[in-house]
């Protein structure tokens, strides 16, 4: 963006002396426009007016406007300013639902060529978002298809228009399946929704595209206008497909049939699973349906059986945490907890621990809801609440099976927790998960659940708290600068030996322009020493526990995250998103 800085100096928008002053006072090696505005070296309104003048004269494109976000400019604020100046509407396409039936009224090739997104049609207006609202040729092209409607122009970010057009292009390739389903629904020969062969082809395509995109979950939802398919990729939801609302009925019925669910039951939640061969591998799909005001929400959890073979070494723990956790799981008895929010990889960590400790000499039994991955050499029990097989009742029966090690999928109530602690106190190694924000907080959660502090101190071996952060895409990774204020605030908790270099992904085809590819764990491991056990038994305050833990070498999760950001594995933004400063 150095060329723009040169133009700003040439056109007298900013003085060279101001730039020198900025560089000397802030100790920066490079100039970012966002910093200049933030620290009052560049007037924001003057800058916006300058860009608007360049746009009107055809010297600046809207694609270049989008790139200003890398310079720290609030581009959404800029687009709103431009829209107001041009007397048109600003629409955030990320938060706008588009009527998919409009795609049938105009050739997709025309939309792609002119970078146009049709948002809505009413009795008077046709609402259209233009990548360039000053492009008269694009406006004429749209007007020819809607001759009796008044064209209402709108503007949105260049990137969001590209994303929507990509979805429309994908929709074009799916039209043949959708049309076949509609024909089957309208024909008397296929009056039953679940008998349309095109629905199965559509499901196969949805599963294949989601797995190729590295999704962990598929969300199929019905809205007032459409049926929407979204994928959770690296922990974030991304819209994959958009269909007419009429498609949801046969799609949900077929998925229920595959999962052995009641297709007529739409008033209460249902859970099921099915197995399918996709891209040459066998996958399990855990299906959950939930009634909503408009219809049903269907979520498919994709379970790759090969992930059960993951080892602790491959999970991304730093050496300090790996050694502490590995030593803990080798204990002959006691309870080891893995904590964190839903979707933080707790179950995967437990499977990795079981892989590390399983042997012919030991009997290992697990109780899970549901059993996500089947493992050889381990007895796995599936919770069945309707049959009375709860975590607590299963755990009681397990202890009569003479086990050496027990894994409980999740501690949900005091009864299960008390049985688990009693098992740990009587010579069994128990591994389980709990929902807490940190390792130390887990100690107090157990006590809050009604367990006596002396039992907690005598049974706990170690607690690992963890989160998953997105890894930077290796194909588009590049160095980036971080605000000095942020580095100063981090320095209060994390001491830097030298000035840190952070990285980010600028976005490419390989990572679907997200800048991220894959996920990695950040964690903290609290080992319960004799001194700590004494403090827990004495019901010491949390501050005392934290002080002792740090004296014994405990490294908070935030430290692990910052170290991974410095190593270039993830971004500083990701660490701040999941871990507390």
Coordinates of C-alpha atoms in Angstrom, one line a residue:
X1 CA 0.0 0.0 0.0
X2 CA 3.1 2.2 -0.3
X3 CA 1.8 3.6 -3.6
X4 CA -1.3 5.0 -1.9
X5 CA 0.9 6.6 0.8
X6 CA 2.9 8.3 -2.0
X7 CA -0.4 9.5 -3.6
X8 CA -1.6 10.9 -0.2
X9 CA 1.7 12.8 0.1
X10 CA 1.6 14.0 -3.5
X11 CA -2.0 15.2 -3.2
X12 CA -1.2 17.0 0.1
X13 CA -3.6 14.8 2.2
X14 CA -0.8 14.1 4.6
X15 CA 2.5 15.8 5.2
X16 CA 5.9 14.1 5.1
X17 CA 6.8 15.7 8.4
X18 CA 3.7 14.1 10.0
X19 CA 4.9 10.6 8.7
X20 CA 8.4 11.2 10.1
X21 CA 6.9 12.3 13.4
X22 CA 4.7 9.2 13.5
X23 CA 7.6 6.8 12.8
X24 CA 9.9 8.4 15.4
X25 CA 7.2 8.5 18.2
X26 CA 5.8 5.0 17.7
X27 CA 9.0 3.1 17.0
X28 CA 7.4 1.3 14.0
X29 CA 9.3 0.0 10.9
X30 CA 6.3 0.4 8.6
X31 CA 3.3 2.7 8.1
X32 CA -0.2 1.4 8.3
X33 CA -3.1 3.7 7.3
X34 CA -5.2 2.4 10.2
X35 CA -2.5 3.4 12.7
X36 CA -2.3 6.9 11.2
X37 CA -6.0 7.4 11.6
X38 CA -6.1 5.9 15.1
X39 CA -3.3 8.2 16.3
X40 CA -4.7 11.3 14.6
X41 CA -2.0 11.7 12.0
X42 CA -4.5 11.3 9.2
X43 CA -8.1 12.7 9.3
X44 CA -10.5 9.8 8.6
X45 CA -13.2 11.9 6.8
X46 CA -10.7 13.6 4.7
X47 CA -9.2 10.2 3.7
X48 CA -12.6 8.8 2.9
X49 CA -13.5 11.8 0.8
X50 CA -10.2 11.4 -1.1
X51 CA -11.0 7.7 -1.8
X52 CA -14.5 8.6 -3.0
X53 CA -13.1 11.2 -5.4
X54 CA -10.7 8.6 -6.8
X55 CA -13.5 6.1 -7.2
X56 CA -15.7 8.6 -9.1
X57 CA -12.9 9.5 -11.4
X58 CA -12.2 5.8 -12.1
X59 CA -8.7 5.9 -10.6
X60 CA -9.6 3.4 -7.8
X61 CA -11.5 0.2 -7.9
X62 CA -13.8 -1.3 -5.3
X63 CA -11.5 -4.4 -5.3
X64 CA -8.7 -2.1 -4.1
X65 CA -11.0 -0.7 -1.4
X66 CA -11.4 -4.2 0.1
X67 CA -7.6 -4.5 0.4
X68 CA -7.5 -1.5 2.7
X69 CA -8.7 -3.8 5.6
X70 CA -5.1 -5.2 5.6
X71 CA -4.0 -1.7 6.4
X72 CA -6.2 -1.6 9.5
X73 CA -9.0 0.5 7.8
X74 CA -12.5 -0.2 8.9
X75 CA -13.8 -1.1 5.4
X76 CA -17.4 -1.7 6.5
X77 CA -17.4 1.9 7.8
X78 CA -15.8 3.1 4.6
X79 CA -18.4 1.2 2.4
X80 CA -21.3 2.8 4.4
X81 CA -19.7 6.2 3.9
X82 CA -19.4 5.6 0.1
X83 CA -23.0 4.3 -0.1
X84 CA -24.3 7.4 1.7
X85 CA -22.3 9.7 -0.6
X86 CA -23.6 7.9 -3.7
X87 CA -27.2 7.8 -2.3
X88 CA -27.4 4.1 -2.4
X89 CA -27.9 1.3 0.2
X90 CA -25.1 -0.6 2.0
X91 CA -26.0 -4.3 2.5
X92 CA -23.9 -6.7 4.6
X93 CA -24.3 -9.9 2.5
X94 CA -22.9 -12.0 5.4
X95 CA -26.1 -11.2 7.4
X96 CA -28.6 -11.1 4.5
X97 CA -30.8 -14.0 3.4
X98 CA -31.2 -14.1 -0.3
X99 CA -34.3 -15.7 -2.0
X100 CA -32.7 -18.5 -4.0
X101 CA -35.6 -18.6 -6.5
X102 CA -34.3 -15.4 -7.9
X103 CA -31.3 -17.3 -9.3
X104 CA -33.6 -19.0 -11.8
X105 CA -34.7 -15.6 -13.4
X106 CA -31.3 -14.6 -14.7
X107 CA -28.4 -16.5 -16.2
X108 CA -25.7 -17.2 -13.7
X109 CA -23.0 -16.3 -16.3
X110 CA -24.4 -12.7 -16.3
X111 CA -24.2 -12.4 -12.6
X112 CA -20.6 -13.7 -12.5
X113 CA -19.5 -11.5 -15.4
X114 CA -20.9 -8.3 -13.9
X115 CA -20.3 -9.3 -10.3
X116 CA -23.9 -8.8 -9.3
X117 CA -26.0 -10.3 -6.5
X118 CA -29.8 -10.0 -6.7
X119 CA -31.0 -9.8 -3.1
X120 CA -34.8 -9.3 -3.3
X121 CA -37.7 -8.6 -5.6
X122 CA -40.9 -6.9 -4.6
X123 CA -43.9 -5.4 -6.4
X124 CA -42.0 -2.2 -7.3
X125 CA -38.3 -2.7 -6.9
X126 CA -35.5 -5.2 -7.7
X127 CA -32.8 -4.9 -5.0
X128 CA -29.3 -5.6 -6.5
X129 CA -25.9 -5.5 -4.9
X130 CA -23.1 -4.3 -7.3
X131 CA -19.4 -4.8 -7.0
X132 CA -19.2 -1.5 -8.8
X133 CA -22.4 0.5 -8.4
X134 CA -21.1 3.1 -11.0
X135 CA -21.0 0.4 -13.7
X136 CA -23.8 1.5 -16.1
X137 CA -23.3 -1.6 -18.4
X138 CA -24.1 -3.9 -15.4
X139 CA -27.2 -1.9 -14.5
X140 CA -28.5 -2.1 -18.1
X141 CA -27.9 -5.8 -18.2
X142 CA -30.1 -6.3 -15.0
X143 CA -32.8 -3.9 -16.2
X144 CA -33.3 -5.9 -19.4
X145 CA -34.3 -9.0 -17.3
X146 CA -36.6 -6.9 -15.0
X147 CA -38.1 -4.3 -17.4
X148 CA -41.1 -3.4 -15.2
X149 CA -39.2 -3.0 -11.9
X150 CA -37.3 0.0 -10.6
X151 CA -33.6 -0.9 -10.0
X152 CA -32.5 -0.2 -6.4
X153 CA -28.7 -0.3 -6.2
X154 CA -26.8 -1.4 -3.2
X155 CA -23.1 -1.9 -2.3
X156 CA -21.3 -4.5 -0.2
X157 CA -17.7 -5.6 0.3
X158 CA -16.0 -7.0 -2.8
X159 CA -15.0 -10.2 -0.9
X160 CA -18.6 -10.9 0.3
X161 CA -19.9 -10.5 -3.2
X162 CA -17.3 -13.0 -4.5
X163 CA -18.4 -15.5 -1.8
X164 CA -22.1 -15.2 -2.7
X165 CA -21.3 -15.6 -6.4
X166 CA -19.3 -18.7 -5.6
X167 CA -22.4 -20.1 -3.8
X168 CA -24.6 -19.2 -6.7
X169 CA -22.2 -20.9 -9.2
X170 CA -22.3 -24.1 -7.0
X171 CA -26.0 -23.8 -6.9
X172 CA -26.1 -23.8 -10.7
X173 CA -24.3 -27.2 -10.7
X174 CA -26.9 -28.6 -8.2
X175 CA -29.9 -27.4 -10.2
X176 CA -30.3 -30.7 -12.0
X177 CA -30.7 -32.6 -8.7
X178 CA -33.0 -29.9 -7.3
X179 CA -35.2 -30.0 -10.4
X180 CA -35.4 -33.8 -10.3
X181 CA -36.5 -33.7 -6.7
X182 CA -39.2 -31.1 -7.5
X183 CA -40.4 -33.2 -10.4
X184 CA -40.6 -36.3 -8.1
X185 CA -42.5 -34.3 -5.5
X186 CA -45.0 -33.2 -8.1
X187 CA -45.5 -36.5 -9.9
X188 CA -48.1 -39.0 -8.7
X189 CA -45.7 -41.9 -9.1
X190 CA -43.4 -40.6 -6.4
X191 CA -45.8 -39.1 -3.9
X192 CA -43.7 -40.3 -0.9
X193 CA -41.0 -37.7 -0.2
X194 CA -38.4 -40.3 0.8
X195 CA -38.6 -42.3 -2.5
X196 CA -37.0 -39.7 -4.8
X197 CA -33.7 -41.1 -6.1
X198 CA -32.4 -37.5 -6.7
X199 CA -32.5 -36.9 -2.9
X200 CA -29.9 -39.6 -2.3
X201 CA -27.6 -38.1 -5.0
X202 CA -28.0 -34.7 -3.3
X203 CA -27.1 -36.1 0.1
X204 CA -24.0 -37.9 -1.4
X205 CA -22.9 -34.6 -3.0
X206 CA -23.4 -32.7 0.3
X207 CA -21.4 -35.3 2.3
X208 CA -18.6 -35.4 -0.3
X209 CA -18.2 -31.6 -0.5
X210 CA -18.2 -31.3 3.3
X211 CA -15.6 -34.0 3.8
X212 CA -13.4 -32.6 1.0
X213 CA -13.7 -29.2 2.8
X214 CA -12.4 -30.8 6.0
X215 CA -15.7 -30.1 7.9
X216 CA -16.4 -31.6 11.3
X217 CA -20.1 -31.0 11.3
X218 CA -22.8 -30.4 8.7
X219 CA -25.8 -28.1 9.6
X220 CA -29.0 -28.4 7.5
X221 CA -31.5 -25.8 8.5
X222 CA -34.8 -24.5 7.1
X223 CA -35.5 -20.7 7.1
X224 CA -38.6 -18.7 6.0
X225 CA -37.4 -18.7 2.4
X226 CA -34.7 -21.4 1.9
X227 CA -33.0 -24.6 3.0
X228 CA -29.5 -23.9 4.0
X229 CA -26.5 -26.2 4.4
X230 CA -23.5 -25.0 6.4
X231 CA -20.2 -26.7 7.3
X232 CA -18.2 -26.2 10.5
X233 CA -14.6 -26.0 9.3
X234 CA -11.8 -25.5 11.8
X235 CA -14.4 -24.5 14.4
X236 CA -16.2 -21.9 12.2
X237 CA -19.4 -22.2 10.3
X238 CA -19.3 -21.5 6.6
X239 CA -22.3 -21.6 4.2
X240 CA -22.0 -24.4 1.7
X241 CA -25.4 -24.6 -0.2
X242 CA -28.7 -22.8 -0.5
X243 CA -31.8 -24.5 -1.9
X244 CA -35.5 -23.7 -2.2
X245 CA -37.4 -24.4 1.1
X246 CA -39.4 -27.2 -0.6
X247 CA -36.2 -29.3 -0.8
X248 CA -35.9 -29.6 3.0
X249 CA -38.8 -32.0 3.4
X250 CA -37.5 -34.9 1.2
X251 CA -33.9 -34.2 2.4
X252 CA -34.7 -34.5 6.1
X253 CA -36.9 -37.6 5.5
X254 CA -34.1 -39.4 3.6
X255 CA -31.6 -38.5 6.3
X256 CA -34.0 -39.8 9.0
X257 CA -34.4 -43.1 7.0
X258 CA -30.6 -43.5 6.7
X259 CA -30.3 -42.9 10.5
X260 CA -33.2 -45.3 11.5
X261 CA -35.2 -42.4 12.9
X262 CA -39.0 -41.9 12.8
X263 CA -39.7 -39.8 9.7
X264 CA -43.2 -38.8 10.9
X265 CA -41.9 -37.5 14.3
X266 CA -41.2 -33.7 13.9
X267 CA -42.2 -32.5 17.4
X268 CA -39.3 -33.8 19.5
X269 CA -35.6 -34.3 19.1
X270 CA -34.1 -37.5 17.8
X271 CA -30.6 -39.0 17.6
X272 CA -29.3 -41.6 15.2
X273 CA -26.3 -42.5 13.1
X274 CA -25.4 -44.1 9.8
X275 CA -22.2 -45.2 8.0
X276 CA -21.3 -44.2 4.4
X277 CA -18.4 -44.7 2.1
X278 CA -17.2 -41.2 0.9
X279 CA -14.1 -40.4 -1.2
X280 CA -12.8 -44.0 -0.7
X281 CA -13.1 -44.0 3.1
X282 CA -15.7 -45.1 5.6
X283 CA -17.2 -42.4 7.8
X284 CA -19.7 -42.5 10.6
X285 CA -22.3 -39.8 10.7
X286 CA -24.0 -39.0 14.0
X287 CA -27.3 -37.3 13.3
X288 CA -29.3 -35.0 15.6
X289 CA -32.7 -33.5 14.8
X290 CA -34.2 -30.6 16.8
X291 CA -37.7 -29.0 16.2
X292 CA -37.6 -25.2 15.7
X293 CA -40.3 -22.6 15.1
X294 CA -40.0 -22.9 11.3
X295 CA -39.2 -26.5 10.9
X296 CA -36.4 -28.8 12.0
X297 CA -32.6 -28.3 12.4
X298 CA -30.5 -31.3 11.4
X299 CA -26.8 -31.6 12.4
X300 CA -24.5 -34.3 11.2
X301 CA -21.3 -34.9 13.2
X302 CA -18.7 -36.4 10.8
X303 CA -16.6 -39.1 12.6
X304 CA -13.5 -40.3 10.8
X305 CA -12.6 -43.7 12.3
X306 CA -8.9 -43.2 11.6
X307 CA -8.8 -40.3 14.1
X308 CA -9.1 -42.8 17.0
X309 CA -5.5 -43.8 16.2
X310 CA -4.1 -40.4 17.0
X311 CA -1.3 -40.4 19.5
X312 CA -0.6 -37.9 22.3
X313 CA 2.6 -36.8 20.5
X314 CA 0.5 -35.8 17.4
X315 CA -1.9 -33.6 19.4
X316 CA 0.3 -30.5 19.5
X317 CA 1.1 -30.3 23.2
X318 CA 4.3 -28.5 24.1
X319 CA 7.1 -30.6 25.7
X320 CA 6.3 -29.4 29.2
X321 CA 2.6 -30.3 29.1
X322 CA 3.2 -33.5 27.2
X323 CA 5.6 -34.8 29.8
X324 CA 3.3 -33.8 32.7
X325 CA 0.2 -35.4 31.1
X326 CA 2.0 -38.5 29.9
X327 CA 3.4 -39.1 33.4
X328 CA 0.0 -38.6 34.9
X329 CA -1.8 -41.2 32.8
X330 CA 0.9 -43.8 33.9
X331 CA -0.4 -43.5 37.5
X332 CA -1.7 -46.8 38.9
X333 CA -4.8 -45.1 40.4
X334 CA -6.5 -41.8 40.7
X335 CA -8.7 -39.5 38.5
X336 CA -7.4 -37.5 35.5
X337 CA -9.7 -34.9 34.1
X338 CA -9.6 -33.2 30.7
X339 CA -11.6 -29.9 30.7
X340 CA -12.7 -27.4 28.1
X341 CA -15.8 -26.2 26.2
X342 CA -17.8 -28.3 23.8
X343 CA -15.8 -29.0 20.6
X344 CA -12.4 -28.4 22.2
X345 CA -11.1 -31.9 21.5
X346 CA -11.5 -33.4 24.9
X347 CA -12.7 -36.8 23.7
X348 CA -9.8 -37.0 21.1
X349 CA -7.4 -36.4 24.0
X350 CA -9.0 -39.2 26.0
X351 CA -8.7 -41.6 23.1
X352 CA -5.1 -40.6 22.6
X353 CA -4.5 -41.3 26.3
X354 CA -6.2 -44.7 26.0
X355 CA -4.0 -45.6 23.0
X356 CA -0.9 -44.7 25.1
X357 CA -1.9 -46.8 28.1
X358 CA -3.8 -49.8 26.7
X359 CA -2.1 -53.2 27.1
X360 CA -2.9 -56.9 27.3
X361 CA -2.3 -57.0 31.0
X362 CA -5.0 -54.3 31.8
X363 CA -8.7 -54.4 31.4
X364 CA -10.0 -51.0 30.1
X365 CA -13.7 -50.2 30.0
X366 CA -15.3 -47.0 28.7
X367 CA -18.8 -45.6 29.1
X368 CA -19.7 -43.0 26.5
X369 CA -22.6 -41.2 25.0
X370 CA -22.3 -42.0 22.2
X371 CA -19.3 -44.2 21.4
X372 CA -17.6 -42.1 18.8
X373 CA -14.8 -44.4 17.7
X374 CA -14.4 -48.1 18.2
X375 CA -11.0 -49.3 19.6
X376 CA -9.6 -52.7 19.6
X377 CA -8.7 -54.2 23.0
X378 CA -11.1 -52.0 24.9
X379 CA -14.6 -52.7 26.2
X380 CA -16.9 -49.8 25.2
X381 CA -20.3 -49.2 26.7
X382 CA -23.0 -47.0 25.0
X383 CA -25.2 -45.0 27.3
X384 CA -28.9 -45.7 26.7
X385 CA -31.1 -43.5 28.9
X386 CA -34.4 -44.9 27.6
X387 CA -33.3 -48.4 28.8
X388 CA -32.1 -47.0 32.1
X389 CA -28.4 -47.3 31.3
X390 CA -27.1 -44.0 32.5
X391 CA -23.5 -42.9 33.2
X392 CA -24.0 -43.6 36.9
X393 CA -25.7 -47.1 36.5
X394 CA -23.2 -48.1 33.8
X395 CA -20.3 -47.1 36.0
X396 CA -21.6 -49.1 38.9
X397 CA -21.8 -52.2 36.7
X398 CA -18.4 -51.5 35.2
X399 CA -16.7 -51.6 38.7
X400 CA -18.1 -55.1 39.2
X401 CA -16.3 -56.1 35.9
X402 CA -12.9 -56.0 37.6
X403 CA -11.4 -53.2 35.4
X404 CA -8.0 -51.7 35.8
X405 CA -8.7 -48.4 34.0
X406 CA -12.0 -46.7 33.3
X407 CA -12.8 -43.9 30.9
X408 CA -16.1 -41.9 31.4
X409 CA -17.1 -39.9 28.4
X410 CA -18.4 -37.0 30.5
X411 CA -19.1 -36.2 34.1
X412 CA -22.6 -34.7 34.0
X413 CA -23.9 -35.0 37.6
X414 CA -22.8 -35.4 41.2
X415 CA -23.8 -39.1 41.3
X416 CA -21.4 -40.0 38.4
X417 CA -18.7 -37.8 39.9
X418 CA -18.9 -39.5 43.3
X419 CA -18.8 -43.0 41.9
X420 CA -15.8 -41.9 39.7
X421 CA -13.9 -40.6 42.7
X422 CA -14.7 -43.7 44.8
X423 CA -13.4 -45.8 42.0
X424 CA -10.2 -43.7 41.9
X425 CA -9.8 -44.0 45.7
X426 CA -10.1 -47.8 45.5
X427 CA -7.3 -48.6 43.0
X428 CA -8.6 -47.7 39.6
X429 CA -7.3 -45.2 37.1
X430 CA -10.2 -43.0 36.0
X431 CA -10.1 -40.7 33.0
X432 CA -13.0 -38.3 32.2
X433 CA -14.0 -34.8 31.0
X434 CA -15.6 -31.9 32.7
X435 CA -16.8 -28.5 31.4
X436 CA -14.6 -25.8 33.1
X437 CA -12.7 -22.8 31.7
X438 CA -9.3 -23.7 33.3
X439 CA -7.5 -26.5 35.1
X440 CA -7.5 -24.8 38.5
X441 CA -11.3 -23.9 38.2
X442 CA -12.0 -27.7 37.8
X443 CA -10.9 -28.3 41.4
X444 CA -13.5 -25.9 42.7
X445 CA -16.2 -27.1 40.3
X446 CA -15.8 -30.6 41.8
X447 CA -16.1 -29.2 45.3
X448 CA -19.2 -27.1 44.3
X449 CA -20.8 -30.3 43.0
X450 CA -20.9 -31.6 46.6
X451 CA -17.7 -33.7 46.8
X452 CA -15.8 -33.3 50.1
X453 CA -12.4 -31.5 49.7
X454 CA -10.5 -34.3 51.4
X455 CA -11.8 -36.8 48.8
X456 CA -10.9 -34.4 46.0
X457 CA -7.3 -33.9 47.3
X458 CA -6.9 -37.7 47.7
X459 CA -8.2 -38.7 44.3
X460 CA -7.0 -36.1 41.8
X461 CA -3.8 -36.9 39.8
X462 CA -3.8 -34.2 37.1
X463 CA -6.2 -31.9 35.2
X464 CA -5.6 -30.8 31.6
X465 CA -7.5 -27.8 30.3
X466 CA -7.5 -27.3 26.5
X467 CA -8.8 -25.3 23.5
X468 CA -8.5 -25.7 19.8
X469 CA -7.1 -22.9 17.7
X470 CA -7.0 -22.6 13.9
X471 CA -3.6 -23.1 12.3
X472 CA -2.3 -20.6 9.8
X473 CA -2.6 -21.9 6.2
X474 CA 1.0 -22.9 5.1
X475 CA 0.2 -21.9 1.5
X476 CA -0.5 -18.2 2.2
X477 CA 1.4 -17.6 5.5
X478 CA 3.1 -14.2 5.8
X479 CA 4.6 -12.0 8.5
X480 CA 2.3 -9.4 10.1
X481 CA 2.6 -6.6 12.5
X482 CA 0.7 -6.3 15.8
X483 CA -0.4 -3.2 17.6
X484 CA 2.1 -2.0 20.2
X485 CA -0.7 -1.6 22.7
X486 CA -1.5 -5.3 22.3
X487 CA 2.1 -6.4 22.7
X488 CA 2.4 -4.2 25.8
X489 CA -0.6 -5.8 27.4
X490 CA 0.7 -9.3 26.5
X491 CA 4.1 -8.5 28.0
X492 CA 2.4 -8.2 31.4
X493 CA 1.7 -11.9 31.3
X494 CA 4.4 -13.2 28.9
X495 CA 7.9 -12.0 28.8
X496 CA 9.5 -11.7 25.3
X497 CA 13.3 -12.2 25.0
X498 CA 13.4 -10.3 21.7
X499 CA 10.8 -8.4 19.7
X500 CA 8.3 -11.0 18.6
X501 CA 7.4 -11.7 15.0
X502 CA 3.8 -12.8 14.4
X503 CA 2.2 -14.3 11.3
X504 CA -1.2 -14.6 9.5
X505 CA -2.7 -16.2 6.4
X506 CA -3.7 -13.7 3.7
X507 CA -6.2 -16.3 2.2
X508 CA -5.9 -18.5 -0.8
X509 CA -7.8 -21.3 -2.7
X510 CA -6.3 -24.0 -0.5
X511 CA -7.8 -22.6 2.7
X512 CA -11.0 -21.2 1.0
X513 CA -9.7 -17.7 1.6
X514 CA -9.9 -18.0 5.4
X515 CA -6.2 -17.9 6.0
X516 CA -6.4 -21.0 8.2
X517 CA -6.1 -24.7 7.6
X518 CA -6.5 -27.3 10.3
X519 CA -6.5 -26.9 14.1
X520 CA -4.1 -27.4 17.0
X521 CA -4.4 -27.7 20.7
X522 CA -3.3 -25.1 23.3
X523 CA -3.4 -26.5 26.8
X524 CA -2.4 -26.3 30.4
X525 CA -1.7 -29.2 32.7
X526 CA -2.1 -29.0 36.5
X527 CA -0.3 -31.8 38.3
X528 CA -1.6 -32.4 41.8
X529 CA 1.5 -32.4 44.1
X530 CA 1.6 -33.2 47.8
X531 CA 1.6 -29.6 48.7
X532 CA -1.3 -28.8 46.4
X533 CA -3.2 -31.8 47.7
X534 CA -2.8 -30.3 51.2
X535 CA -4.1 -26.9 50.1
X536 CA -7.1 -28.5 48.4
X537 CA -7.9 -30.5 51.6
X538 CA -7.7 -27.3 53.6
X539 CA -10.1 -25.6 51.2
X540 CA -7.6 -22.9 50.3
X541 CA -8.6 -19.9 48.1
X542 CA -8.1 -20.2 44.3
X543 CA -5.4 -17.5 44.4
X544 CA -3.3 -19.6 46.8
X545 CA -3.6 -22.6 44.4
X546 CA -2.6 -20.5 41.4
X547 CA 0.4 -19.1 43.3
X548 CA 1.7 -22.6 44.3
X549 CA 1.0 -24.0 40.8
X550 CA 3.2 -21.3 39.2
X551 CA 5.9 -21.9 41.8
X552 CA 5.8 -25.6 40.8
X553 CA 6.2 -24.8 37.1
X554 CA 2.6 -24.6 35.9
X555 CA 2.2 -22.8 32.6
X556 CA -1.2 -21.2 31.8
X557 CA -2.9 -21.9 28.5
X558 CA -2.4 -18.3 27.4
X559 CA 1.4 -18.8 27.6
X560 CA 1.2 -21.9 25.4
X561 CA -0.9 -20.0 22.9
X562 CA 1.4 -17.0 22.7
X563 CA 4.4 -19.4 22.2
X564 CA 2.5 -21.1 19.3
X565 CA 1.8 -17.7 17.7
X566 CA 5.5 -16.7 17.9
X567 CA 6.4 -20.1 16.3
X568 CA 4.1 -19.2 13.4
X569 CA 1.6 -22.0 14.0
X570 CA -1.4 -19.8 14.7
X571 CA -2.3 -16.1 14.9
X572 CA -2.4 -13.8 17.9
X573 CA -6.1 -13.1 17.0
X574 CA -6.9 -16.9 17.4
X575 CA -5.3 -17.0 20.9
X576 CA -7.2 -14.0 22.1
X577 CA -10.4 -15.5 20.7
X578 CA -10.2 -18.7 22.8
X579 CA -7.9 -17.9 25.8
X580 CA -8.2 -15.1 28.4
X581 CA -5.4 -12.5 28.5

